[in-house]
Short mmCIF file of C-alpha atoms in Angstrom, two decimals:
data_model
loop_
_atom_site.label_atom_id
_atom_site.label_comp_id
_atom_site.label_asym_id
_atom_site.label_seq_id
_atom_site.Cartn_x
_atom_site.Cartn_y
_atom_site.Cartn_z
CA UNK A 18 -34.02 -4.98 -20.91
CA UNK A 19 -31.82 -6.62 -18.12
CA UNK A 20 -28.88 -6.33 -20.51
CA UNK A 21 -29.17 -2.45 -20.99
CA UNK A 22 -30.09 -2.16 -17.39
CA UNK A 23 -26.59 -3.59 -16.51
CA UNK A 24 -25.45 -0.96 -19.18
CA UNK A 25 -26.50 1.89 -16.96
CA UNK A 26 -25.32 0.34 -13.79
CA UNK A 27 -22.16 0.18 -14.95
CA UNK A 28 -20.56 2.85 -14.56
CA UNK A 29 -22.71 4.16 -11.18
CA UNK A 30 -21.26 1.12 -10.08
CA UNK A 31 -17.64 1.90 -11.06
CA UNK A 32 -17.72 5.75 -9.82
CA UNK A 33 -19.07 4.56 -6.49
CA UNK A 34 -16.57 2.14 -5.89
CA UNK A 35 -14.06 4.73 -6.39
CA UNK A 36 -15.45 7.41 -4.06
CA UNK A 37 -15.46 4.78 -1.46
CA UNK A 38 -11.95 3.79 -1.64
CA UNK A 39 -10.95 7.94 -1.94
CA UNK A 40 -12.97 8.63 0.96
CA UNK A 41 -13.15 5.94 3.13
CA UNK A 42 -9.77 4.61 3.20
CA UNK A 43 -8.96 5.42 6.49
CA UNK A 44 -11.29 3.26 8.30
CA UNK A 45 -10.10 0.20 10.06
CA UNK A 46 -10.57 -2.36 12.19
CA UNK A 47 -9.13 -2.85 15.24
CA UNK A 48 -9.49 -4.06 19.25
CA UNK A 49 -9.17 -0.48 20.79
CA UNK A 50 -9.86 2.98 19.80
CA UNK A 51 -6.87 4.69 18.11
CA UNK A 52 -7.38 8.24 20.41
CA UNK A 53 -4.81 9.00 21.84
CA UNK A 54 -6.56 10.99 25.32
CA UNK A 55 -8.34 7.77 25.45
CA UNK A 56 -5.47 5.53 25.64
CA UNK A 57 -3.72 7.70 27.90
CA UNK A 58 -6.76 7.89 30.47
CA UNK A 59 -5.71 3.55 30.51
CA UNK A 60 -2.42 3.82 30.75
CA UNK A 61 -1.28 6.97 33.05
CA UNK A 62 2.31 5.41 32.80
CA UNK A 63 3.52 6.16 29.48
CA UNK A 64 7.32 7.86 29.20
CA UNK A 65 6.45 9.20 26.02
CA UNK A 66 3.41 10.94 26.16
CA UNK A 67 3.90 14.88 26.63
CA UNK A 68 0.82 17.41 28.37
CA UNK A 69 -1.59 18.70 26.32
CA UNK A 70 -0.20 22.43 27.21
CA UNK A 71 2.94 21.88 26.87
CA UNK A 72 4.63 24.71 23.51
CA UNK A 73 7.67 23.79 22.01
CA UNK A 74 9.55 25.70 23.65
CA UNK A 75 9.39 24.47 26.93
CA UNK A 76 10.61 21.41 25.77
CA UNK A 77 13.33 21.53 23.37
CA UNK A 78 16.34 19.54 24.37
CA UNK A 79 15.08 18.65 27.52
CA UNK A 80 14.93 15.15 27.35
CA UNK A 81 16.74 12.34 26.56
CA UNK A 82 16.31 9.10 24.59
CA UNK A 83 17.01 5.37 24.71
CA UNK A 84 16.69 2.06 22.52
CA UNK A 85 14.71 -0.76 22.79
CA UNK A 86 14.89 -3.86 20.86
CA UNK A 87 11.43 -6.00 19.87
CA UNK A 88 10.76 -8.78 17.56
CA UNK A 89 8.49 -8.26 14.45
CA UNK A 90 6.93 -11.50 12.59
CA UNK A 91 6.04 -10.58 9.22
CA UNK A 92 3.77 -12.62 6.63
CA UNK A 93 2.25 -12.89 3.41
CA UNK A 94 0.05 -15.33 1.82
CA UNK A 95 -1.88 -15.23 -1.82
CA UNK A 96 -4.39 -17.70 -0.48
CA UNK A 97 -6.51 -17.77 -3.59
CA UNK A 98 -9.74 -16.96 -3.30
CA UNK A 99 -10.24 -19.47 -0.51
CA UNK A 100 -12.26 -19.20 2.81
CA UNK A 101 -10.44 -20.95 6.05
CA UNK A 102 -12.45 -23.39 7.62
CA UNK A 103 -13.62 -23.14 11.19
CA UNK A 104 -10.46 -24.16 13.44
CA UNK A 105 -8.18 -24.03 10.48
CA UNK A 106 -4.84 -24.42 11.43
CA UNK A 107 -2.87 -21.08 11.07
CA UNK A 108 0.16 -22.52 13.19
CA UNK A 109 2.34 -23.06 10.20
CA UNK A 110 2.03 -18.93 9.31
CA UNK A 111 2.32 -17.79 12.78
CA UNK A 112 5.15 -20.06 14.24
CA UNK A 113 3.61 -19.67 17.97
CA UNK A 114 5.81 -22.66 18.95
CA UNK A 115 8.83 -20.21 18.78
CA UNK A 116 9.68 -17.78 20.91
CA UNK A 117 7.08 -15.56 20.56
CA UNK A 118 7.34 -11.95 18.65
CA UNK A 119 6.43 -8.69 20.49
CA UNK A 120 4.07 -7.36 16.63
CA UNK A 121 3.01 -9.54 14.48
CA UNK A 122 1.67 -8.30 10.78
CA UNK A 123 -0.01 -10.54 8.40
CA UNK A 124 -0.70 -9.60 4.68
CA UNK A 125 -3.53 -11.54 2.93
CA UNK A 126 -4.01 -11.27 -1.21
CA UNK A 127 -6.92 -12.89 -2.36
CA UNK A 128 -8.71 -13.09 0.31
CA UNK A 129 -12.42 -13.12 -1.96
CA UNK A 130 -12.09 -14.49 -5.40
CA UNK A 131 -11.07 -11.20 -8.07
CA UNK A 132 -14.93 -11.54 -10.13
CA UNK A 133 -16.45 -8.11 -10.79
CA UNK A 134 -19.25 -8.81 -7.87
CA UNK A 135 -16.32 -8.70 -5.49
CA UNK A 136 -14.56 -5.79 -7.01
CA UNK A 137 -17.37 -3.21 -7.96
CA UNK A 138 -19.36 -4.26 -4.71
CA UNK A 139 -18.90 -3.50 -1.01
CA UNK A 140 -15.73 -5.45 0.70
CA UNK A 141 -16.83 -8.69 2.33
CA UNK A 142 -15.60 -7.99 6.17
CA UNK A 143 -17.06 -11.28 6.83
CA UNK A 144 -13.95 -12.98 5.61
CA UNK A 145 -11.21 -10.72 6.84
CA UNK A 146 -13.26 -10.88 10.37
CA UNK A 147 -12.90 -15.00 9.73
CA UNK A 148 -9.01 -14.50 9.52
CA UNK A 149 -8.40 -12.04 12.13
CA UNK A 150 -10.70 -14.70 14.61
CA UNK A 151 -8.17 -17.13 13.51
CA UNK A 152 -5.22 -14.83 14.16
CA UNK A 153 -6.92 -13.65 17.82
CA UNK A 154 -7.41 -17.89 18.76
CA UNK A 155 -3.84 -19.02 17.38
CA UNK A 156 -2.02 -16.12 18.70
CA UNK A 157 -3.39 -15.86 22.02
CA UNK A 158 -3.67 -19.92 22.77
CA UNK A 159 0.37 -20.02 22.98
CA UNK A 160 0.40 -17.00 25.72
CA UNK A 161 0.18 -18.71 29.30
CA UNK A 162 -2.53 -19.02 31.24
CA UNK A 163 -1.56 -18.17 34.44
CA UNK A 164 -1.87 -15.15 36.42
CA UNK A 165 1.67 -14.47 37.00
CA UNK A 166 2.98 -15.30 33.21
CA UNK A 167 -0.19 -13.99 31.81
CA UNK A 168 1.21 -10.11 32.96
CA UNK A 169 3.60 -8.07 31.52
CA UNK A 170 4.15 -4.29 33.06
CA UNK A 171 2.25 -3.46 35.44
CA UNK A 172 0.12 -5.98 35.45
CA UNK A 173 -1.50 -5.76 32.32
CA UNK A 174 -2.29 -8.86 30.00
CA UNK A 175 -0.17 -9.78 27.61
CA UNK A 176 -3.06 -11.75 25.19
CA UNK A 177 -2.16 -10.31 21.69
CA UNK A 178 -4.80 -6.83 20.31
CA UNK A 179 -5.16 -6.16 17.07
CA UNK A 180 -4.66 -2.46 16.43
CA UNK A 181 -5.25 -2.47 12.42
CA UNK A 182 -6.88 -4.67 9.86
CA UNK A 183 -7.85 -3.00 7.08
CA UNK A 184 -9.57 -4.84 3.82
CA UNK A 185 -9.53 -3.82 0.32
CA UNK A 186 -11.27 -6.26 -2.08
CA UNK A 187 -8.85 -9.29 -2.02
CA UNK A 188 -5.67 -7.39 0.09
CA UNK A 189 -6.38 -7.65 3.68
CA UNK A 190 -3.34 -6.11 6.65
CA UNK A 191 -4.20 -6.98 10.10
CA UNK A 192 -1.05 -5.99 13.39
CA UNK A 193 -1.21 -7.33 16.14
CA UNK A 194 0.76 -6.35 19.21
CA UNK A 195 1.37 -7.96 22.73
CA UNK A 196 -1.43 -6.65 24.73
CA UNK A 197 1.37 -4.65 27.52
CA UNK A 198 2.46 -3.01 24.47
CA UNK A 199 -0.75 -1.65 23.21
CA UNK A 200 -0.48 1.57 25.42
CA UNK A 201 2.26 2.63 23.65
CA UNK A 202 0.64 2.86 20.39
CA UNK A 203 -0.08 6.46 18.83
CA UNK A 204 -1.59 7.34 15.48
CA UNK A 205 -2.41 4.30 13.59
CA UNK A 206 -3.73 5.10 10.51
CA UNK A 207 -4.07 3.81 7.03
CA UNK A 208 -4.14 4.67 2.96
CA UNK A 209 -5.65 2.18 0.08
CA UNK A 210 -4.33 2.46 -3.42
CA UNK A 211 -6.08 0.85 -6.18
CA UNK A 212 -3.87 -0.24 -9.21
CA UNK A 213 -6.30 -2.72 -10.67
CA UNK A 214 -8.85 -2.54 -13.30
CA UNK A 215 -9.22 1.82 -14.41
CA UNK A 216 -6.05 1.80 -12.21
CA UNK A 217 -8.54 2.54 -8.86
CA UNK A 218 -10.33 -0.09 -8.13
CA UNK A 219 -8.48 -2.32 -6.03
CA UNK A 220 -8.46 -5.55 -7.35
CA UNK A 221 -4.73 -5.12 -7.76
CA UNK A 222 -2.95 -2.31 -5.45
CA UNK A 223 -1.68 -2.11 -1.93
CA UNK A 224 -3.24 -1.40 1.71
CA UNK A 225 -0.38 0.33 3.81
CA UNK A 226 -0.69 0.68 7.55
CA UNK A 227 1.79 2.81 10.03
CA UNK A 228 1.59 3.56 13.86
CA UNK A 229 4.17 4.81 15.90
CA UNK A 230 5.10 2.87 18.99
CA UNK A 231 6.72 5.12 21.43
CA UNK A 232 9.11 7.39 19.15
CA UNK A 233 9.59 4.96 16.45
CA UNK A 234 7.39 4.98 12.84
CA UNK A 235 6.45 2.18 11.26
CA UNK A 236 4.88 1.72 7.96
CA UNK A 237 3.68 -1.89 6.46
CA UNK A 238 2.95 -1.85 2.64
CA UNK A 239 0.62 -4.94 2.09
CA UNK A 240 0.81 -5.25 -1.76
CA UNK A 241 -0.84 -7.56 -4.37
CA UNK A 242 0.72 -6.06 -8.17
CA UNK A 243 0.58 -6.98 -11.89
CA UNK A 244 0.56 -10.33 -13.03
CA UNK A 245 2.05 -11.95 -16.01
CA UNK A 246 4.96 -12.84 -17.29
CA UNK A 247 5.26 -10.46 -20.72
CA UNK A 248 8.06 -7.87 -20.45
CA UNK A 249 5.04 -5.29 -20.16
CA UNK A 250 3.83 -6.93 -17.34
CA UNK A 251 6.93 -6.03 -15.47
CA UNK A 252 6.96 -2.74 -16.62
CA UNK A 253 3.56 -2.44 -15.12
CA UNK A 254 4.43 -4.17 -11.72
CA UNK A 255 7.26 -1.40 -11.53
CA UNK A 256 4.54 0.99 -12.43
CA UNK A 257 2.60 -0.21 -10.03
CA UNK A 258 5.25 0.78 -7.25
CA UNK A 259 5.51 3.96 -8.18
CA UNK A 260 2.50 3.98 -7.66
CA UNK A 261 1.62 3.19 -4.48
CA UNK A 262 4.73 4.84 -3.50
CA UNK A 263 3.90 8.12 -4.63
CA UNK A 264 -0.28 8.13 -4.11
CA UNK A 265 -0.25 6.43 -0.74
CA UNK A 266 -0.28 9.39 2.10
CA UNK A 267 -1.28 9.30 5.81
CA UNK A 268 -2.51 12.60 8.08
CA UNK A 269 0.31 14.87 9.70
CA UNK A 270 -1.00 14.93 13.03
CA UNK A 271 -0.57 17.83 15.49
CA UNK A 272 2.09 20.42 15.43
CA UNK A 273 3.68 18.99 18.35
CA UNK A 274 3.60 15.60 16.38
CA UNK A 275 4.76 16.17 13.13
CA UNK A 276 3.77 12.69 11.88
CA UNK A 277 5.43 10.66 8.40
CA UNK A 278 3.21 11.79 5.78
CA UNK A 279 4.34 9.41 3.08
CA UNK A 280 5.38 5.43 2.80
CA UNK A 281 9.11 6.31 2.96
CA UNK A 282 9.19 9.22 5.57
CA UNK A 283 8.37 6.50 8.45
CA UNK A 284 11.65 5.43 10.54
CA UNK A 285 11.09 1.60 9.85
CA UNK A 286 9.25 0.47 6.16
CA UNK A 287 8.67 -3.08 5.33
CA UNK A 288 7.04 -4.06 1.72
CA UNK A 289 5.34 -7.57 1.76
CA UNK A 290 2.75 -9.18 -0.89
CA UNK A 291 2.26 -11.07 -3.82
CA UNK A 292 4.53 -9.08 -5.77
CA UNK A 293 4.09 -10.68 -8.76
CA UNK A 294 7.56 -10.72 -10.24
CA UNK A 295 9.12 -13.29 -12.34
CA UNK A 296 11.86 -15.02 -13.68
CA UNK A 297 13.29 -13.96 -16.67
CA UNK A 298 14.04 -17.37 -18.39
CA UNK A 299 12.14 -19.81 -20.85
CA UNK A 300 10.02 -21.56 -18.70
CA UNK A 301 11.69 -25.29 -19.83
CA UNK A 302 14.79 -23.90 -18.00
CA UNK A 303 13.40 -22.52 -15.58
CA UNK A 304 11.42 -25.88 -14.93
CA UNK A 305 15.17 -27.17 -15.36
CA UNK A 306 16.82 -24.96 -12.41
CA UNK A 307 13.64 -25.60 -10.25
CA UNK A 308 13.75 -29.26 -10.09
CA UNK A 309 17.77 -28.97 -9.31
CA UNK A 310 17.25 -26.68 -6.72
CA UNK A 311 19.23 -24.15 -8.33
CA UNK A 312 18.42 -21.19 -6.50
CA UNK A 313 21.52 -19.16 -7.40
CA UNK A 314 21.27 -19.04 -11.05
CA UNK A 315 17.76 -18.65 -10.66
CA UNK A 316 17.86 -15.70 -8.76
CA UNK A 317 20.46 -13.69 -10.64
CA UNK A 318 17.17 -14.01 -13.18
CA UNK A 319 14.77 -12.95 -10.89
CA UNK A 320 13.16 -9.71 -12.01
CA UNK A 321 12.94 -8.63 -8.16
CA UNK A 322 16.16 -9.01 -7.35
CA UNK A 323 17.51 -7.14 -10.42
CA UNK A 324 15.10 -4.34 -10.07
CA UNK A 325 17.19 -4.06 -6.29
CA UNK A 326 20.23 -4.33 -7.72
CA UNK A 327 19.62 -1.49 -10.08
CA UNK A 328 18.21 0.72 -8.09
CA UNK A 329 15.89 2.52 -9.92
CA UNK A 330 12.24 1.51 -8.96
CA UNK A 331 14.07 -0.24 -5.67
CA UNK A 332 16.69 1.83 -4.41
CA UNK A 333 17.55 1.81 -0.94
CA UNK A 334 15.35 -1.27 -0.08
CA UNK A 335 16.69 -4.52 0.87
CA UNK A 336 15.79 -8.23 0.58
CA UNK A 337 17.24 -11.45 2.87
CA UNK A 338 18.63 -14.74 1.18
CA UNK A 339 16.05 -16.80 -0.55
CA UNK A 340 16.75 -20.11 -0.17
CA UNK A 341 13.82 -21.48 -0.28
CA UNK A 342 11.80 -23.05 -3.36
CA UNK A 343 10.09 -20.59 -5.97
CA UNK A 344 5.92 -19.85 -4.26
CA UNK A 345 4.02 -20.12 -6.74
CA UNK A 346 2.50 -21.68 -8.80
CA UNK A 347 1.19 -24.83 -7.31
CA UNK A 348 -1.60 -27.33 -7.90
CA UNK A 349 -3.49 -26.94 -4.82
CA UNK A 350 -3.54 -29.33 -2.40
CA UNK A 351 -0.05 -30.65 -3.83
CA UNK A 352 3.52 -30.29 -4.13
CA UNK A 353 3.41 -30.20 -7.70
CA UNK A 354 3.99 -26.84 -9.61
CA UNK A 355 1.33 -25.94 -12.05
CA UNK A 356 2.66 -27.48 -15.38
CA UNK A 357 3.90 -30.66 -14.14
CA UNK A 358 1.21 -32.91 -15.79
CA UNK A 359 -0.88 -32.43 -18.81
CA UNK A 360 -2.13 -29.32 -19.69
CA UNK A 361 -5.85 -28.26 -20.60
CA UNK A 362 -6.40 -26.51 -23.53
CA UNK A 363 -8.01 -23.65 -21.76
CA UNK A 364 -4.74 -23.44 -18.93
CA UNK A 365 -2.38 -20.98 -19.44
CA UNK A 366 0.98 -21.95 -18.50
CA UNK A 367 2.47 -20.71 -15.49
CA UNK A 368 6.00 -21.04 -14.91
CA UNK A 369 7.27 -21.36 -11.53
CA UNK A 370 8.56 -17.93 -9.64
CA UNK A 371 9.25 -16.38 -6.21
CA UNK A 372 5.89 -14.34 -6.44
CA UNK A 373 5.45 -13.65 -2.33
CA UNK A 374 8.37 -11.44 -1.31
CA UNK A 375 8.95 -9.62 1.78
CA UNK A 376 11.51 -6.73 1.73
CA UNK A 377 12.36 -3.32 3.79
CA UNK A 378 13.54 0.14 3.05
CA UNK A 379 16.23 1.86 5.61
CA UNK A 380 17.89 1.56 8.88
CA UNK A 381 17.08 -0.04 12.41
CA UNK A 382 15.42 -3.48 10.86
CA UNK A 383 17.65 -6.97 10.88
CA UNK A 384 16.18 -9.61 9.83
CA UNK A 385 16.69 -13.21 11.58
CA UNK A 386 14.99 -15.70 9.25
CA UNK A 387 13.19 -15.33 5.69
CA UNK A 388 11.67 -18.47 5.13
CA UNK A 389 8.24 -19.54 3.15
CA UNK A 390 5.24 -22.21 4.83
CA UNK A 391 3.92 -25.23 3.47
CA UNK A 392 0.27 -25.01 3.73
CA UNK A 393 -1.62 -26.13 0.61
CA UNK A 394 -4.70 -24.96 0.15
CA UNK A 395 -3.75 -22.12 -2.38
CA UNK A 396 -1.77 -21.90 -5.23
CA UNK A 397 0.30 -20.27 -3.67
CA UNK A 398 2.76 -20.81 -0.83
CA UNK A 399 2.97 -18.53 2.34
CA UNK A 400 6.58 -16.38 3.15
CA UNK A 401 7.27 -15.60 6.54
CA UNK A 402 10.21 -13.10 7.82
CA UNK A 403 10.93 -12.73 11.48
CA UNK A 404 12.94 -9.09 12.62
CA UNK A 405 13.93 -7.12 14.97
CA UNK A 406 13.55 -3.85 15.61
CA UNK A 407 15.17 -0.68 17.24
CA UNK A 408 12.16 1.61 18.52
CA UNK A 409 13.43 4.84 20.25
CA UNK A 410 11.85 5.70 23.97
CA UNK A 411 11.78 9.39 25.01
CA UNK A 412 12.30 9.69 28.60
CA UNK A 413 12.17 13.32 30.03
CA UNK A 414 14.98 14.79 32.13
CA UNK A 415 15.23 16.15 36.05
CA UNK A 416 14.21 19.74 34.11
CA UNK A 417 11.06 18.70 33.17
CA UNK A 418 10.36 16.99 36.32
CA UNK A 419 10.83 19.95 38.21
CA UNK A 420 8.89 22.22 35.68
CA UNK A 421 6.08 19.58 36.32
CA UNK A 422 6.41 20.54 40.36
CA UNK A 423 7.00 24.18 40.47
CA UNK A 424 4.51 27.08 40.75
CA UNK A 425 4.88 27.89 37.20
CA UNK A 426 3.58 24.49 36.11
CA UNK A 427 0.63 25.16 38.40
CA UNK A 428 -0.13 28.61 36.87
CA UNK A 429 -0.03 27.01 33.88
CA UNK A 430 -2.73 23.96 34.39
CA UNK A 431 -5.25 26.75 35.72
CA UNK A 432 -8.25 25.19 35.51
CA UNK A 433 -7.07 21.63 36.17
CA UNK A 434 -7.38 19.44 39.69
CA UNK A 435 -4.12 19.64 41.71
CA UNK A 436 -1.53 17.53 40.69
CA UNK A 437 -0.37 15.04 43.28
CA UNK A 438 2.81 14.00 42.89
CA UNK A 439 2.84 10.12 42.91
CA UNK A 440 0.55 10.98 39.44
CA UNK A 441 4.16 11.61 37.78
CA UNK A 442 6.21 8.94 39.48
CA UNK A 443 6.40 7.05 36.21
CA UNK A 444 9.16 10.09 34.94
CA UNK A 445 12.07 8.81 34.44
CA UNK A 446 15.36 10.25 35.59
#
């Protein structure tokens, strides 16, 4: 009776778990409410917020721009199924010793062990709320404690906020941004793919997150894809891309704010995960290469790197110099690749490869180091990319100031208080 019971469930199980990722995808996680009127009732001083009854008109080339640099860590980690201890050390993914980054995203794979229970059922926030506490305690134990270094702009703290962390089975995103930053986040939003098992059910597929901070789009593709080492297997992890490319969309926004509505619309894209991609050699010579450290030869075999080079699935997107040691796959626990002793009958072998990869798409991102962690606990091991960033500021022009302090402004706020002027003094000449 149980057995035909499970029968039934089956596939109520399966068609639930697929309206929930189609409709619920765009719920998230985070340390302040993504409205916009609410954030702007915080922070009166934003440059780059125009009034609510403002048209288009008014405002065409009336204002003028300007660049600002910041520094983006980036991260991802397969970590395996495995839940972090209390007060487990994330110092060796976040690199708060450095000088600190302005965002910092971390991408998760694995975060609950892949067994049907975990990918027909409900997503276990309990974990990804375990990571992001160790995040919020790591990240925010480096910033000073003092009043005066404590501030950034105006006075306001610069402990780090998360403003996304979204979970989908085993792929968790979470961004985190300095907290003087935060007001000048608009519209963060996010889209869930499944690739996995039915191709829609998440235990393989991507969570993507964008926001715009000031004028500047940004779009973070957290992926976990295909794994094997067959020649269909890669075939699959490029069909996977497409994908996630093509299905993942985000809302348009207003018409005044004509938002990105797809992954490579936004001004700055950065693809991160366990991508799953291998090395294109017997596994004795790759074994060989490994063990001499030859990373060149290795590389020019490395189905990721190819699949750039040809531009097909790839084109346009760019990778830094990986000269570190392959990721994956390790004994936990060890330094010893999977392999390296004797094998069980029931192991499969695993050859060693540079699984974890962190690349971007376009203009305005330079990356400063590409480097991987050494923390143990999973098979595999964590890859860490540090950037910076060119984010565009809109400031308005002496026009728009004095639209904002003529009588036809105040015609046109009928029904509002009477603007004082030290309200605007944050406009910028």
């Amino acid at each position: 009776m149980l057995g035909s019971y499970k029968e039934v469930m089956w596939p109520r199980l399966v068609a639930n778990k697929i309206l929930r990722k189609s409709v619920g995808s765009n719920n998230f996680v985070a340390d302040f409410p993504p409205d916009a009127d609410e954030l702007l009732l915080e922070a009166p001083g934003l440059v780059d917020e125009q009034p609510s009854f403002d048209s288009k008109s008014i405002f065409v080339n009336q204002h003028k721009t300007t660049n600002l640099n910041y520094k983006v860590h980036v991260s991802t980690w397969n970590v395996g199924g495995i839940v972090p201890e209390d007060g487990f050390d994330m110092e060796d993914l976040l690199e708060t010793h450095k000088t600190p980054c302005d965002i910092y995203v971390l991408g998760f794979q694995e975060v609950v062990p892949l067994r049907a229970s975990n990918v027909l059922g409900s997503d276990n926030n309990k974990v990804s709320a375990k990571w992001n506490s160790l995040i919020r305690e790591t990240l925010n134990k480096s910033v000073a404690t003092s009043d005066d270094r404590n501030k950034g702009i105006n006075g306001v703290s610069q402990d780090f906020k998360c403003i996304i962390s979204k979970q989908m089975v085993g792929i968790l995103i979470t961004v985190w941004v300095r907290g003087d930053l935060r007001p000048y986040i608009r519209d963060p939003s996010v889209s869930c793919v499944g690739c996995g098992v039915m191709g829609c059910l998440g235990n393989k597929g991507s969570v993507s997150v964008r926001f715009r901070l000031h004028e500047t789009s940004f779009c973070f593709v957290c992926n976990h894809l295909a794994s094997g080492g067959r020649d269909r297997d890669g075939r699959q992890r490029n069909s996977d891309v497409i994908e996630i490319l093509s299905r993942s969309t985000f809302p348009r926004g207003t018409y005044l704010e004509d938002l990105p509505k797809k992954i490579l619309d936004h001004d700055r894209v950065i693809f991160l995960g366990d991508l799953n991609y291998r090395i294109s050699l017997p596994e004795e010579k790759t074994r060989l290469l490994v063990e001499r450290k030859e990373w060149k030869t290795l590389l020019e075999n490395d189905q990721l790197s190819m699949e750039i080079m040809n531009g097909q699935i790839f084109r346009g997107w760019q990778e830094g110099n990986v000269t570190f040691a392959p990721t994956y796959k390790y004994i936990p626990n060890s330094d010893l690749y999977y392999g390296c002793i004797a094998y069980k009958k029931d192991e499969k072998k695993r050859a060693p490869a540079w699984c974890d990869r962190i690349i971007w798409y376009g203009n305005g991102l330079k990356q400063h180091e590409y480097t991987r962690g050494e923390v143990k606990i999973s098979d595999h091991r964590p890859v860490k990319a540090i950037f910076t960033t060119e984010v565009k500021v809109l400031r308005y022009s002496n026009k728009i100031r004095d639209l904002f302090f003529s009588e036809r402004f105040e015609d046109r706020i009928d029904g509002y208080d009477q603007i004082d002027s030290k309200d605007y003094s944050w406009i910028s000449t």
